PDB file of C-alpha atoms in Angstrom:
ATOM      1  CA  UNK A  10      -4.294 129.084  88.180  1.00 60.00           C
ATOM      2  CA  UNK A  11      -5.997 125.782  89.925  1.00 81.00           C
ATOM      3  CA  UNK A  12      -7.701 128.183  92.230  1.00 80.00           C
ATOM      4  CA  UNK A  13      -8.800 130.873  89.685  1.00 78.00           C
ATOM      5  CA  UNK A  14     -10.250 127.989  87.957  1.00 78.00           C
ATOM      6  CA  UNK A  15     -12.378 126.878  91.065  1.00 79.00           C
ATOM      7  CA  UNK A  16     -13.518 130.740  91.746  1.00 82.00           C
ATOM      8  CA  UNK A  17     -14.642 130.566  88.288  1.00 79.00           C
ATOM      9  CA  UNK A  18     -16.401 127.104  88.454  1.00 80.00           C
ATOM     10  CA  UNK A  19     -17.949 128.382  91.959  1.00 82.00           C
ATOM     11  CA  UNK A  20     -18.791 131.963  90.873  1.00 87.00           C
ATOM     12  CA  UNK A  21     -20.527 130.143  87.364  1.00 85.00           C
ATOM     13  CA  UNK A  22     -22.409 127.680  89.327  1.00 83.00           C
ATOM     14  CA  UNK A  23     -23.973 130.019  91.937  1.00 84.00           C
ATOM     15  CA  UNK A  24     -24.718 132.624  89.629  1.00 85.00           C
ATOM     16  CA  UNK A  25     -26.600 128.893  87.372  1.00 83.00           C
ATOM     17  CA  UNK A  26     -28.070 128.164  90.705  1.00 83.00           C
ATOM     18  CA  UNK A  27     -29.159 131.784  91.854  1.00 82.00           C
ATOM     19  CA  UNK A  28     -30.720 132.211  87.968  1.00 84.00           C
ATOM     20  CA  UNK A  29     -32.694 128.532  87.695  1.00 84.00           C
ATOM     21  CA  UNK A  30     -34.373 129.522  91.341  1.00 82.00           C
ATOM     22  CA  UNK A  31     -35.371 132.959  89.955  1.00 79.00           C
ATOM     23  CA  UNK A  32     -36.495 131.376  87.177  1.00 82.00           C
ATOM     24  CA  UNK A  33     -37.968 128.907  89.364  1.00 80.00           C
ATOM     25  CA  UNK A  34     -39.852 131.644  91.699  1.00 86.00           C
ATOM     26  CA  UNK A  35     -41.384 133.624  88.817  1.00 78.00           C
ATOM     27  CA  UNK A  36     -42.756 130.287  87.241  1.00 85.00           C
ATOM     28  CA  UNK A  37     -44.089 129.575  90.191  1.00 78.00           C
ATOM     29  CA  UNK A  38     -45.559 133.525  91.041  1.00 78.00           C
ATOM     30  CA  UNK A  39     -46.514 133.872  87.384  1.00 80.00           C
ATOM     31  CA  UNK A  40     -48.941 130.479  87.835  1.00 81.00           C
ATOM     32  CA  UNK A  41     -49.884 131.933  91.211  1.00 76.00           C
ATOM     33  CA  UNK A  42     -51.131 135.138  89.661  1.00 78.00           C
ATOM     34  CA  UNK A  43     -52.772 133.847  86.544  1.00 78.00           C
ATOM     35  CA  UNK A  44     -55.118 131.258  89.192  1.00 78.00           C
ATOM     36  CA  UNK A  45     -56.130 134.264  91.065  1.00 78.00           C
ATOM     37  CA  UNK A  46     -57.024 135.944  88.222  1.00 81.00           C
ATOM     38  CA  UNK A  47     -59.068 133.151  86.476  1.00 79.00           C
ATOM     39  CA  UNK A  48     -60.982 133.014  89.724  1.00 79.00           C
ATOM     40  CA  UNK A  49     -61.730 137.138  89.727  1.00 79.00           C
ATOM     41  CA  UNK A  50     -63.348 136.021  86.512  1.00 83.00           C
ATOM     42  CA  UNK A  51     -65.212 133.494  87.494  1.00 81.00           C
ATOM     43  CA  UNK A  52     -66.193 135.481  90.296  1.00 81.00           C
ATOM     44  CA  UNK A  53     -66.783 138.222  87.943  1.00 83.00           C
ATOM     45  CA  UNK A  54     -69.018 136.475  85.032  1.00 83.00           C
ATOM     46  CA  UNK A  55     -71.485 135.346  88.154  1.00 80.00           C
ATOM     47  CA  UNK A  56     -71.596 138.601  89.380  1.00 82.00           C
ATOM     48  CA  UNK A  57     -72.427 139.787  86.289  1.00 84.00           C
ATOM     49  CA  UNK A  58     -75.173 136.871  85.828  1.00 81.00           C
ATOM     50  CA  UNK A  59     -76.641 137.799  89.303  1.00 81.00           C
ATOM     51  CA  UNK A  60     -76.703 141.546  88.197  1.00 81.00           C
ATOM     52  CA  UNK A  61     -78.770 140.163  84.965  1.00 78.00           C
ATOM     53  CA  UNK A  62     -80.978 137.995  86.428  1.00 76.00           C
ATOM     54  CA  UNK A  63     -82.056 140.334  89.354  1.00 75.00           C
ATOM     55  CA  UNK A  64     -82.723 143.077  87.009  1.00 75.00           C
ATOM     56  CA  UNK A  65     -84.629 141.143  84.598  1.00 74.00           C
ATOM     57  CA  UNK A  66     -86.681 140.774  87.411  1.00 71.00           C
ATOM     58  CA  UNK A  67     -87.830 144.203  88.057  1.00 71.00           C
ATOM     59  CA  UNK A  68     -89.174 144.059  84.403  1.00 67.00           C
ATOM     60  CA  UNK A  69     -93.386 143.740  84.714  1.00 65.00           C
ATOM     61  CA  UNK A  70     -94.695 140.305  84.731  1.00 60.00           C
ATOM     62  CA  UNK A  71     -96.019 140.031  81.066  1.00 59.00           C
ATOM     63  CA  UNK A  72     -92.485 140.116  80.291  1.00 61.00           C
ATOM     64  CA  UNK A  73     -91.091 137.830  82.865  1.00 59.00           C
ATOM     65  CA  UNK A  74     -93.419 135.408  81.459  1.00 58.00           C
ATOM     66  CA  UNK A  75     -91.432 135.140  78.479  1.00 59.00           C
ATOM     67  CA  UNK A  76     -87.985 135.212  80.218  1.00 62.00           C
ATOM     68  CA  UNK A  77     -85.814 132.841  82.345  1.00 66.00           C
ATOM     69  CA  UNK A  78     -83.999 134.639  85.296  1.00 64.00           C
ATOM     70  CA  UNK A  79     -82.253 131.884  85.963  1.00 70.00           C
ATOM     71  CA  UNK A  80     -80.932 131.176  81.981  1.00 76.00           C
ATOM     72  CA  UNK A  81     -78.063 133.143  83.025  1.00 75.00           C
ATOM     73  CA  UNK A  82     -76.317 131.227  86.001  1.00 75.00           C
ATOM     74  CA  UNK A  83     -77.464 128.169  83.790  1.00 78.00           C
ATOM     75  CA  UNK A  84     -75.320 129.279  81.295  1.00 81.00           C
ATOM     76  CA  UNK A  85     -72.559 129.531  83.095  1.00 82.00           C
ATOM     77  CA  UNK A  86     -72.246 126.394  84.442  1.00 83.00           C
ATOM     78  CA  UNK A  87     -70.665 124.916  81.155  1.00 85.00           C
ATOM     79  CA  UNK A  88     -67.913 127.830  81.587  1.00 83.00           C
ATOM     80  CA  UNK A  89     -67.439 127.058  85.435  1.00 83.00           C
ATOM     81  CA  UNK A  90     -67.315 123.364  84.920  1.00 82.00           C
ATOM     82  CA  UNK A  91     -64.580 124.069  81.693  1.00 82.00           C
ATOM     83  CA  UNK A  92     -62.513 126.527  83.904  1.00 82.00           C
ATOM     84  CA  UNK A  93     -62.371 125.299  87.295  1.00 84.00           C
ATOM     85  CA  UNK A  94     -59.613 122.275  88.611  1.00 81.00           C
ATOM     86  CA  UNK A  95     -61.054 118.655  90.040  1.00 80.00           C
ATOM     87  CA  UNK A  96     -60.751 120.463  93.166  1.00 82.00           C
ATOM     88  CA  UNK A  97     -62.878 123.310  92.719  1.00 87.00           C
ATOM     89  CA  UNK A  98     -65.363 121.407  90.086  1.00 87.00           C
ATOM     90  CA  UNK A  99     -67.792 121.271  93.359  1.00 91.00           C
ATOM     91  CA  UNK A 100     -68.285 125.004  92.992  1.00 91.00           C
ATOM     92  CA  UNK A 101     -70.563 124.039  90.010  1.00 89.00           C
ATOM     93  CA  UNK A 102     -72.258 121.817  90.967  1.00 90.00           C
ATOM     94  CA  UNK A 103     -73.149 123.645  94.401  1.00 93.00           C
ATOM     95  CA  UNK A 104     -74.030 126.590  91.946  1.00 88.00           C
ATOM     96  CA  UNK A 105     -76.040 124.219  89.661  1.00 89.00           C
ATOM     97  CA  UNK A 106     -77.808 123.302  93.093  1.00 92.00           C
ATOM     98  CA  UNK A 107     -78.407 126.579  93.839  1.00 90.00           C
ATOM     99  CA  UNK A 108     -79.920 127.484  90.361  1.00 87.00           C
ATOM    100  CA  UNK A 109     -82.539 124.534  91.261  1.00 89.00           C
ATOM    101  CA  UNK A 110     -83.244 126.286  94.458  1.00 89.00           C
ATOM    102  CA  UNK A 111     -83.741 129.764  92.678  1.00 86.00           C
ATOM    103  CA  UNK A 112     -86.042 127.823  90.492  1.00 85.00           C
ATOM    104  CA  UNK A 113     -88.232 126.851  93.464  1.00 88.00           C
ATOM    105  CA  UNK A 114     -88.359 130.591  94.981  1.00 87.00           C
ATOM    106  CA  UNK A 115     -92.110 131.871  94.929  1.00 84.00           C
ATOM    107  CA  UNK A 116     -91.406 135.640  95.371  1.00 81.00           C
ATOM    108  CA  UNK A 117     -89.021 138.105  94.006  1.00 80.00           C
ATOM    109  CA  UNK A 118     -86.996 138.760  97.690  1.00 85.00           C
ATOM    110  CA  UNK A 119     -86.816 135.074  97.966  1.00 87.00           C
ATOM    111  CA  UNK A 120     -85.178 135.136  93.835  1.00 84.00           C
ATOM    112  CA  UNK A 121     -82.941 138.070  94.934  1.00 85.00           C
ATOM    113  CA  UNK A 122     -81.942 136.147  98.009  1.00 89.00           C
ATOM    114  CA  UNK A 123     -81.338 132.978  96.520  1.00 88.00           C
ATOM    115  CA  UNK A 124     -79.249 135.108  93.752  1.00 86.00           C
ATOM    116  CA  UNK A 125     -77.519 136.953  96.327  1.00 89.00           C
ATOM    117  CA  UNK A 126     -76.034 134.156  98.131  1.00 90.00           C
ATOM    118  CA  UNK A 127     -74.497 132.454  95.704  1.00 89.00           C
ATOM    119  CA  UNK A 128     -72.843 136.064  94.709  1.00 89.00           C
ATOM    120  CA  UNK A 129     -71.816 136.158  98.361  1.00 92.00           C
ATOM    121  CA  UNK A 130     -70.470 132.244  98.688  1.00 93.00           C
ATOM    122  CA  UNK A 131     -68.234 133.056  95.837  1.00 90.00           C
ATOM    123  CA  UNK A 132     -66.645 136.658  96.594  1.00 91.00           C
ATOM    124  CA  UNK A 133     -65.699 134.802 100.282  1.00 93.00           C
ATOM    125  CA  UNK A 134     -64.267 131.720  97.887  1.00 91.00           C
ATOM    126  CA  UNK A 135     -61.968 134.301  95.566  1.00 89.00           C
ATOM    127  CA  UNK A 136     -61.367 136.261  98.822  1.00 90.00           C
ATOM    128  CA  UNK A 137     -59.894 133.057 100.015  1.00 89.00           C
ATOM    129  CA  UNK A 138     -62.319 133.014 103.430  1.00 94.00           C
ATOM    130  CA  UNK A 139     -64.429 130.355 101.682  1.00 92.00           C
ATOM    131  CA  UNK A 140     -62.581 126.926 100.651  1.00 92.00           C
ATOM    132  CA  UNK A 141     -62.971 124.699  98.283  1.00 90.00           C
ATOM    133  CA  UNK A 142     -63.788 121.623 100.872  1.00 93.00           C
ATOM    134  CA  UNK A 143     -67.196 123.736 101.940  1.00 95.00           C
ATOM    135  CA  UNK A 144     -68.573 123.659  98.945  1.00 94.00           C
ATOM    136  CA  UNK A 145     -67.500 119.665  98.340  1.00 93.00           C
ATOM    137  CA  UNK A 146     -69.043 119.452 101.861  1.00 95.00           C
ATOM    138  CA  UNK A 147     -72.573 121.187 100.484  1.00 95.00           C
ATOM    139  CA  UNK A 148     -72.793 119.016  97.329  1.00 94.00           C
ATOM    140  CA  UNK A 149     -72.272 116.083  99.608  1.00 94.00           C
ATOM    141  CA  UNK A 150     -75.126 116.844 101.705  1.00 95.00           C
ATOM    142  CA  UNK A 151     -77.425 118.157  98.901  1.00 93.00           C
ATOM    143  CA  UNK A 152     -76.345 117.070  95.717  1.00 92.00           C
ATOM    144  CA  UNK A 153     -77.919 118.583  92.179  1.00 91.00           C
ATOM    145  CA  UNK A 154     -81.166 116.889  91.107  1.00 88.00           C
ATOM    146  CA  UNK A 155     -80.898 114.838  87.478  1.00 85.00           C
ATOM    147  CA  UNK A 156     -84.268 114.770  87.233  1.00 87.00           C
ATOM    148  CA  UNK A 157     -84.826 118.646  88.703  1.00 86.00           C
ATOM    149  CA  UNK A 158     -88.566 120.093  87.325  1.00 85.00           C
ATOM    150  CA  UNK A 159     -90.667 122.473  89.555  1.00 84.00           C
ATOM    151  CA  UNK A 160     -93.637 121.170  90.900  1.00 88.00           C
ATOM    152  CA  UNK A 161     -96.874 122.561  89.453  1.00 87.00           C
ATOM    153  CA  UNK A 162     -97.976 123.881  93.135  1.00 89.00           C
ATOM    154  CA  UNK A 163     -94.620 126.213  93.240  1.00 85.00           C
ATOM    155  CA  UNK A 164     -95.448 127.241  89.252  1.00 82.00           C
ATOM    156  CA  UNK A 165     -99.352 128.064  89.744  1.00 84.00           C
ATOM    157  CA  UNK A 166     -97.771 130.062  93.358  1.00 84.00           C
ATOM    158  CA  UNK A 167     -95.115 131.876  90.832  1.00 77.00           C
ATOM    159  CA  UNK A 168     -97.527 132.683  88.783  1.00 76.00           C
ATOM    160  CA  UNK A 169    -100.477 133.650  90.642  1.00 77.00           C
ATOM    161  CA  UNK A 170     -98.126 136.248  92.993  1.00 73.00           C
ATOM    162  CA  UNK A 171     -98.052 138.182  89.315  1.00 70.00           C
ATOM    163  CA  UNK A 172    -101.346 137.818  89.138  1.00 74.00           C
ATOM    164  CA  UNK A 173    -101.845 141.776  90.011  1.00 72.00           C
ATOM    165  CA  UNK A 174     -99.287 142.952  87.770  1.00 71.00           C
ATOM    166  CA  UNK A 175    -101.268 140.609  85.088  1.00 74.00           C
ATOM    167  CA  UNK A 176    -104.355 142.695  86.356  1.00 79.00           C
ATOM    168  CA  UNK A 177    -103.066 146.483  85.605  1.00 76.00           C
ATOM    169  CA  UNK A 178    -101.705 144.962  82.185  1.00 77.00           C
ATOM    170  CA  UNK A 179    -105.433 144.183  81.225  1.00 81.00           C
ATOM    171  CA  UNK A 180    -107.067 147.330  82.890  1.00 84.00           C
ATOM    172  CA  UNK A 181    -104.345 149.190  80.999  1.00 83.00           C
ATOM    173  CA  UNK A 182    -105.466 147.493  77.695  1.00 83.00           C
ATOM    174  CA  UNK A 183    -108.977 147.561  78.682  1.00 89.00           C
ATOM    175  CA  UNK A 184    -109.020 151.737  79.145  1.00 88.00           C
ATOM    176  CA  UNK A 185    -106.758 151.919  76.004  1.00 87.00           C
ATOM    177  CA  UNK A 186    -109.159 150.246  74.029  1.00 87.00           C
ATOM    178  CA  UNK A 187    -111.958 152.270  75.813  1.00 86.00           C
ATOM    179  CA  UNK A 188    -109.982 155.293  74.970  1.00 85.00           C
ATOM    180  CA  UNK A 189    -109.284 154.445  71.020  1.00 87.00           C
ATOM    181  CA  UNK A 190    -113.501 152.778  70.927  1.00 83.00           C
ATOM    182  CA  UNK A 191    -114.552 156.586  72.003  1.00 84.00           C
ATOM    183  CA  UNK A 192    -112.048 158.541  69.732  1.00 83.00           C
ATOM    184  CA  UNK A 193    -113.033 156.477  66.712  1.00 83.00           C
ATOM    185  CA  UNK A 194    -116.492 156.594  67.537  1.00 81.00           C
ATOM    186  CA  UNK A 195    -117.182 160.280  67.350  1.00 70.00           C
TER     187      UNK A 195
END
């Protein structure tokens, strides 16, 4: 009976020991899952941003003038900053860099470009071929501006390479109103 008693003990303690490390394991693969999947939608919500932003800026310039391009990877930085470890916190604040430097862009490839990289930095950074450290590493070496306002040369350069598209918009309105002027007057 003694030894019955110690198969039992044994048998009840490995199968305790073999269930509390499965337990263990699926804990640990559950937590490993749900962090890869809060970073596809990190990922995600900037692609979608970029996506926004670029398109908005296909749109003619008298409606650009009343938009923001970069309003949506500003809004995301509250999100990012909410979501994202200590660790990883640098990602936003590389990104909120970056959203100055698409600020400062003069033509619409150099907006595109600016928007495309930081699509590009964080696919490799889900992907896993991007880490954290390199993004540290850029906020180290250029760090957001607090005080962050384009300078009126860059703004009167923005503004003046829509300066065309400004032109058809008035020739448009001008032979509209040429048109209607000739139709009412006969």
């Amino acid at each position: 009976m003694d030894a019955a008693l110690h198969i039992g003990f044994a048998t009840t303690g490995a199968t305790l020991l073999v269930t509390v490390g499965l337990f263990a394991w699926d804990r640990a693969a559950s937590r490993a899952s749900a962090k890869r999947e809060l970073k596809r939608q990190l990922v995600a919500r900037v692609l979608d941003a970029f996506e926004s932003s670029t398109r908005s800026l296909i749109r003619p310039a008298f409606v650009q003038a009343w938009t923001n391009a970069e309003l949506e990877y500003t809004l995301l930085l509250p999100r990012l900053l909410l979501d994202l470890n200590g660790r990883d916190r640098f990602i936003a604040l590389w990104m909120h860099r970056q959203i100055q430097l698409m600020r400062l862009a003069v033509t619409k490839r150099e907006r595109v470009a600016a928007r495309a990289v930081v699509a590009e930095r964080l696919i490799e950074w889900n992907a896993g071929t991007r880490k954290s450290a390199w993004f540290a590493q850029q906020v180290r070496e250029d760090p957001p501006s607090s005080r962050f306002a384009v300078p009126t040369p860059t703004r009167i350069r923005q503004f003046s390479r829509d300066s065309w598209a400004w032109a058809q918009l008035l020739a448009a309105m001008a032979a509209v109103g040429v048109l209607i002027k000739s139709v009412v007057s006969k």
